[in-house]
PDB file of C-alpha atoms in Angstrom:
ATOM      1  CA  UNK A   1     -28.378  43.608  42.145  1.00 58.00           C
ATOM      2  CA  UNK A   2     -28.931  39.696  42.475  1.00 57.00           C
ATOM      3  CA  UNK A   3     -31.463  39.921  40.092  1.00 59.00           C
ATOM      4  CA  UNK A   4     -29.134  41.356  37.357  1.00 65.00           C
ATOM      5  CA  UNK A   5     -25.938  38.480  38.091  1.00 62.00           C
ATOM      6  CA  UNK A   6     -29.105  35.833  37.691  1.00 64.00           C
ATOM      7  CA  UNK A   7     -29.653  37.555  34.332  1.00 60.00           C
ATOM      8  CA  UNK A   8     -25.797  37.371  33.667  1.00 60.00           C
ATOM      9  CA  UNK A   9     -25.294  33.649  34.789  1.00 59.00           C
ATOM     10  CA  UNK A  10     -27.956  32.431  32.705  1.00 63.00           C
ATOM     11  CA  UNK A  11     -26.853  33.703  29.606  1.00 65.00           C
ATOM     12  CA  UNK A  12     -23.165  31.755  30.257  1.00 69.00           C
ATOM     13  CA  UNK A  13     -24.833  27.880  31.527  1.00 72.00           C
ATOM     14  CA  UNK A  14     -23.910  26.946  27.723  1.00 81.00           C
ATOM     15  CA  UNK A  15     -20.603  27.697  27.192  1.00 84.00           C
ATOM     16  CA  UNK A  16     -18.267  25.113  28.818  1.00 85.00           C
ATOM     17  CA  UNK A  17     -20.511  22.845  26.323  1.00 86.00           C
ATOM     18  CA  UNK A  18     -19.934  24.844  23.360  1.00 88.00           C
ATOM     19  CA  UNK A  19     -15.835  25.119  24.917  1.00 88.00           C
ATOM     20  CA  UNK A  20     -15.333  21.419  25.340  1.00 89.00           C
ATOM     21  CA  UNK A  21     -17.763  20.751  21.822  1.00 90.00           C
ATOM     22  CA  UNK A  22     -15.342  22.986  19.853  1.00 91.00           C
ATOM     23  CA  UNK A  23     -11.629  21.398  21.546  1.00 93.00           C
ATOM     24  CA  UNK A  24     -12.852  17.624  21.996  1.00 92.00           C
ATOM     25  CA  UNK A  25     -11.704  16.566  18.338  1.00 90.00           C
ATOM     26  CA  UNK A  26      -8.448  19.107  18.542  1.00 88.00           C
ATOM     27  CA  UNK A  27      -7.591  17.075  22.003  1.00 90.00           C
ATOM     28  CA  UNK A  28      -8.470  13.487  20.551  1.00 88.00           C
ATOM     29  CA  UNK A  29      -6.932  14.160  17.500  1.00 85.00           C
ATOM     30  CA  UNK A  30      -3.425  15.227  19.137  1.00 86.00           C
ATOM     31  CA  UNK A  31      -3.846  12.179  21.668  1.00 87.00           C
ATOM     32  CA  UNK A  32      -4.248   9.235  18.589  1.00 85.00           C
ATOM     33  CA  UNK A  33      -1.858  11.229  16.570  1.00 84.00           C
ATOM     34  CA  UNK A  34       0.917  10.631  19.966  1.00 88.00           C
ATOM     35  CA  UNK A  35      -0.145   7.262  19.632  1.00 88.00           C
ATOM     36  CA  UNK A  36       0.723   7.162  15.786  1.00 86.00           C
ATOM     37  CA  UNK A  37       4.170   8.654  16.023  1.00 86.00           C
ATOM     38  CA  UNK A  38       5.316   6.174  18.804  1.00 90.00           C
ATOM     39  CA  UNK A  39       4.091   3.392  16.511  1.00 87.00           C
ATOM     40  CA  UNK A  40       6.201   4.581  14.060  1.00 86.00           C
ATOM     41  CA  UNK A  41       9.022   5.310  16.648  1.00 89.00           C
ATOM     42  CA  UNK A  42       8.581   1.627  17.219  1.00 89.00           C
ATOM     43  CA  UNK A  43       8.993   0.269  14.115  1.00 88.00           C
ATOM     44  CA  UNK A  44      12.035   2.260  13.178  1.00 90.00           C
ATOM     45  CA  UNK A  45      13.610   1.224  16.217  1.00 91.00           C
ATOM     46  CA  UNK A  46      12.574  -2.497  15.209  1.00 88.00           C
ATOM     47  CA  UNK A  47      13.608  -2.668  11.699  1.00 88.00           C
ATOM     48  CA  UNK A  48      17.056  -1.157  12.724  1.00 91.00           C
ATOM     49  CA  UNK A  49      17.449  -3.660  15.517  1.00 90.00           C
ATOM     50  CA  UNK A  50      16.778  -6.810  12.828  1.00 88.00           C
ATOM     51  CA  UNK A  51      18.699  -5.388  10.174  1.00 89.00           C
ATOM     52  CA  UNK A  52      21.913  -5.153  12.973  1.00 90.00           C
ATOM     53  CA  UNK A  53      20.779  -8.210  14.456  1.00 88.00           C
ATOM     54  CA  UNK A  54      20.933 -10.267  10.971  1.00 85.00           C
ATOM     55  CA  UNK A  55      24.002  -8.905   9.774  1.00 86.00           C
ATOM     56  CA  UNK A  56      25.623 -10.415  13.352  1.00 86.00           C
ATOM     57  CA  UNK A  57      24.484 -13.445  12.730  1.00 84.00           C
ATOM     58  CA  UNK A  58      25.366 -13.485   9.499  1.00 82.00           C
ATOM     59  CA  UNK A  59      28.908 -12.632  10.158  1.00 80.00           C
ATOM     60  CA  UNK A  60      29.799 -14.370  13.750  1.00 76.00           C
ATOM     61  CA  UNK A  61      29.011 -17.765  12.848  1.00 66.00           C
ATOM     62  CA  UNK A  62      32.103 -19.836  11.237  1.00 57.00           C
ATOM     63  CA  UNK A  63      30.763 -22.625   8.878  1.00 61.00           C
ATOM     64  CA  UNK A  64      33.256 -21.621   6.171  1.00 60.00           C
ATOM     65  CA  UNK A  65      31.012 -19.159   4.232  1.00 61.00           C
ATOM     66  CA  UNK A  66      29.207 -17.804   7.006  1.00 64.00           C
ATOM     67  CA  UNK A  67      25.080 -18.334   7.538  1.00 74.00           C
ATOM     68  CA  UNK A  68      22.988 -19.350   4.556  1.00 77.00           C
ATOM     69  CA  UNK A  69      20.561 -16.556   3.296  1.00 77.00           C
ATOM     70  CA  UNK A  70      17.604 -18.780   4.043  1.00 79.00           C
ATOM     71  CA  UNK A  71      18.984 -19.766   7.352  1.00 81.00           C
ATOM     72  CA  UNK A  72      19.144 -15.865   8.525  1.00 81.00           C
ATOM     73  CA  UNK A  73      16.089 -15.123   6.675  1.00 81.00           C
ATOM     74  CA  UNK A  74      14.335 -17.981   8.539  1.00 83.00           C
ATOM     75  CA  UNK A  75      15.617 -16.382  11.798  1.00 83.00           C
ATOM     76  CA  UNK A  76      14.887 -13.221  11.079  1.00 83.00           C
ATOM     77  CA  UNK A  77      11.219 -13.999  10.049  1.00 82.00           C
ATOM     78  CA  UNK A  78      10.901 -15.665  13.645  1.00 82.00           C
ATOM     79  CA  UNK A  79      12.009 -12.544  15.439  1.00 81.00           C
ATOM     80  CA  UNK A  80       9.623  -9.887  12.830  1.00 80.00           C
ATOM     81  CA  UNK A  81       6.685 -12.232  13.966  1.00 78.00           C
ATOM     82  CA  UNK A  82       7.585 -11.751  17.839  1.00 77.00           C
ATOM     83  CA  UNK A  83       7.969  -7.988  17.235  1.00 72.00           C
ATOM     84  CA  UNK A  84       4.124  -7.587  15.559  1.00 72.00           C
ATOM     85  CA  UNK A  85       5.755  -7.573  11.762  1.00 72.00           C
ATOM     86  CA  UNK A  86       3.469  -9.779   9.668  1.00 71.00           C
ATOM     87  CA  UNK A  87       5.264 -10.176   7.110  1.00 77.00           C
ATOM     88  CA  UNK A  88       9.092 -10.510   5.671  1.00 77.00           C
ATOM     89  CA  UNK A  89      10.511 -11.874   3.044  1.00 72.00           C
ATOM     90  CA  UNK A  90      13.412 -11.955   0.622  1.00 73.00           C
ATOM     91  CA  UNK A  91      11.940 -10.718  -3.291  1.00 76.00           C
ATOM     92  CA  UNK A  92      13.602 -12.759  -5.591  1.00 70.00           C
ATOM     93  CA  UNK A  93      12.739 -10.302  -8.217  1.00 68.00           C
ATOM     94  CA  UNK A  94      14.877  -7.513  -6.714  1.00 68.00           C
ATOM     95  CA  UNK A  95      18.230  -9.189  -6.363  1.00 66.00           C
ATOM     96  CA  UNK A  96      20.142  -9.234  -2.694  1.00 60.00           C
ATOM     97  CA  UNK A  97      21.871  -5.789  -3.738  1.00 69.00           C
ATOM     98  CA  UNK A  98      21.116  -3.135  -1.063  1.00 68.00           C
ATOM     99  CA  UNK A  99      17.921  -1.153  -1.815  1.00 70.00           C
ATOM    100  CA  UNK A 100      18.400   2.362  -3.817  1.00 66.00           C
ATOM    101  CA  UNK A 101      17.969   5.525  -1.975  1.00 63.00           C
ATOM    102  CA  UNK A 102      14.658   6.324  -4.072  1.00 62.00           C
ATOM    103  CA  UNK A 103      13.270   2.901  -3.336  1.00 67.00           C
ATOM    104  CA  UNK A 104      12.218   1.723  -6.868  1.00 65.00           C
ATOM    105  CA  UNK A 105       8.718   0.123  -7.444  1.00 65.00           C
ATOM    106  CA  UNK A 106      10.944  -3.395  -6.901  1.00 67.00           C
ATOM    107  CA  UNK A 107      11.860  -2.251  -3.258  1.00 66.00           C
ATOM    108  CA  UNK A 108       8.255  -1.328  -1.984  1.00 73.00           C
ATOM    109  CA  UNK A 109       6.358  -3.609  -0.050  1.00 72.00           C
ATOM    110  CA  UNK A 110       2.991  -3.757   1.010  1.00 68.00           C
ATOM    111  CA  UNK A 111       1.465  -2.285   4.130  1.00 74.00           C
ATOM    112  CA  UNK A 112       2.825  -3.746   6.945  1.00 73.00           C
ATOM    113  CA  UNK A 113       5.219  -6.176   5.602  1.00 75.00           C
ATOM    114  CA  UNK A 114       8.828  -5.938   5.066  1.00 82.00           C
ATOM    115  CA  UNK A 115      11.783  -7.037   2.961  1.00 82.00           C
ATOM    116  CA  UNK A 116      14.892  -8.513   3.629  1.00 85.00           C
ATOM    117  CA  UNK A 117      18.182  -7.440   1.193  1.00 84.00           C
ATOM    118  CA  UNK A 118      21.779  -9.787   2.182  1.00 83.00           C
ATOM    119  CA  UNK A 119      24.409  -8.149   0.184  1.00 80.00           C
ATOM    120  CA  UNK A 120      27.392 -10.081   0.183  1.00 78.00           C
ATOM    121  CA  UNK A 121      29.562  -8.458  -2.347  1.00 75.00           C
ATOM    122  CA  UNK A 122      31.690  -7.817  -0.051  1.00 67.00           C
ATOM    123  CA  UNK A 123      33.224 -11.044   0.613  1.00 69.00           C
ATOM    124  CA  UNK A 124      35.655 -10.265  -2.434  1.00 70.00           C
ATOM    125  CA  UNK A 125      38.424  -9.055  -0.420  1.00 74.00           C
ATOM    126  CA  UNK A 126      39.409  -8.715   3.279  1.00 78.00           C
ATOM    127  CA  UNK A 127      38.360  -7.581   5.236  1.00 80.00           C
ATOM    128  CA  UNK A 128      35.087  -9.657   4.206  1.00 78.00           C
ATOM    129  CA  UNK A 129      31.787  -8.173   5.101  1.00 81.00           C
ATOM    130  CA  UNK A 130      27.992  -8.637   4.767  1.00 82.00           C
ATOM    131  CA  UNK A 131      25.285  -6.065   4.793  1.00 85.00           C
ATOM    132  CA  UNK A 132      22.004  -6.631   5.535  1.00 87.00           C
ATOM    133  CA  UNK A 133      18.862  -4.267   4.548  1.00 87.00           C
ATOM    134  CA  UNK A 134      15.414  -4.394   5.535  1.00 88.00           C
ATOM    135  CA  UNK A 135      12.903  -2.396   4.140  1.00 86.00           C
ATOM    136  CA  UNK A 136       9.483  -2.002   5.853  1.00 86.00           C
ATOM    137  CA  UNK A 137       6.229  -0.318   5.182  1.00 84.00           C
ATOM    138  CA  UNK A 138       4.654   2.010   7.364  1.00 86.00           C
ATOM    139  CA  UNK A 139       1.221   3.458   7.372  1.00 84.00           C
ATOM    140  CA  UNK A 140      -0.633   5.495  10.157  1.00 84.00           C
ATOM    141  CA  UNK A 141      -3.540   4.478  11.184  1.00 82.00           C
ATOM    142  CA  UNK A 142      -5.540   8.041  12.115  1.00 80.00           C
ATOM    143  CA  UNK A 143      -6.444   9.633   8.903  1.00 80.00           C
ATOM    144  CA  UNK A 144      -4.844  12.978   9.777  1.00 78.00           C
ATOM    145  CA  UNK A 145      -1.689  11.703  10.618  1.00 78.00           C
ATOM    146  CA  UNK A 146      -1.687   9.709   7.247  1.00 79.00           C
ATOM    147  CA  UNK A 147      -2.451  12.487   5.300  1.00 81.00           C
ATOM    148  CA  UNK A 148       0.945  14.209   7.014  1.00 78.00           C
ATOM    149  CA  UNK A 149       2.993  11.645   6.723  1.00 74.00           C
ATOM    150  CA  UNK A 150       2.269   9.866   3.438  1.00 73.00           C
ATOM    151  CA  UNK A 151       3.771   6.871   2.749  1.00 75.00           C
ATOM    152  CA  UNK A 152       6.770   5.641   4.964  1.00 82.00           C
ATOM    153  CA  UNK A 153       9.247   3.110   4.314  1.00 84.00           C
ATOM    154  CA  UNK A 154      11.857   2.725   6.626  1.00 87.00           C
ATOM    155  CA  UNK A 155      15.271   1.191   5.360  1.00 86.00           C
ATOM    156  CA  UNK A 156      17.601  -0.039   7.925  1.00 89.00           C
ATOM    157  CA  UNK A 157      21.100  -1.184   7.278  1.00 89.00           C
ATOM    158  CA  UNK A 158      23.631  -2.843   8.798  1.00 89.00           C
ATOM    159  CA  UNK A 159      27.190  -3.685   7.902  1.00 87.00           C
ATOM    160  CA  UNK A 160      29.552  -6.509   9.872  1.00 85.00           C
ATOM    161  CA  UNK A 161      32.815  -7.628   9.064  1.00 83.00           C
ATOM    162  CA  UNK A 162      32.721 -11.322   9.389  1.00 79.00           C
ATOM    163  CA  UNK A 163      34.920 -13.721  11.827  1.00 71.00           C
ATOM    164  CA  UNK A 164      36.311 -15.925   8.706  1.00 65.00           C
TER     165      UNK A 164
END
């Protein structure tokens, strides 16, 4: 009898190897993938919280007309450097007009870098308003998770009436 459950244990000293070989990359993968999607949780959550916090200052401030659009974009670049941005900018080739819902070739920035829109048509009649886009470029960094999400640009808006 103990000779046969030798016999039987023998045959099984490989398979917690072959268990852990076979679900290592399925665990790993799932763990850097839950890393990827709060990165991008981040920068959502960061691009929405410049876009709002440019069109505040861009509307609170009385100087007669309001910030400049280098002024805010000056400010703004401060903050996107703080919150791991490395780039953002204002394209002059694109205008200040807020960013079309298919972003054309004009509205796409590189990897990791962003773009600042100030639209201030509205200042034409009261109440006056600004509205302030920023457009940044996400990519994943595990090759699985890239492959699911393609590319990723995430537009934030933000719309204040202004104080003058």
């Amino acid at each position: 009898m103990l000779l046969t459950i030798r016999a039987h244990s023998r045959r099984r000293l490989g398979q917690s190897a072959v268990e852990f070989a076979l679900m290592a990359p399925v665990f790993f993968l799932l763990l850097v993938g839950t890393l990827d999607f709060g990165r991008a949780g981040f920068y959502y959550v960061v691009t929405s919280d410049l876009a709002r916090t440019s069109a505040r200052v861009a509307a609170a401030y009385d100087t007669g007309n309001g910030q400049t659009d280098a002024s805010i974009t000056s400010l703004l670049q401060q903050q996107a450097r703080s919150m791991t941005f490395s780039t953002l900018t204002q394209p002059a080739a694109c205008g200040t007009s807020t960013p079309p819902s298919p972003l054309t070739s004009c509205y796409q920035p590189t990897t990791g870098s962003g773009f600042i829109f100030i639209d201030r048509s509205g200042f034409a009649s009261f109440p006056k308003y600004v509205k302030v886009s920023i457009v940044y470029h996400f990519e994943a960094t595990t090759p699985m998770v890239r492959a699911l999400m393609s590319t990723n640009y995430f537009v934030a808006t933000a719309t204040m009436v202004t104080e003058f």
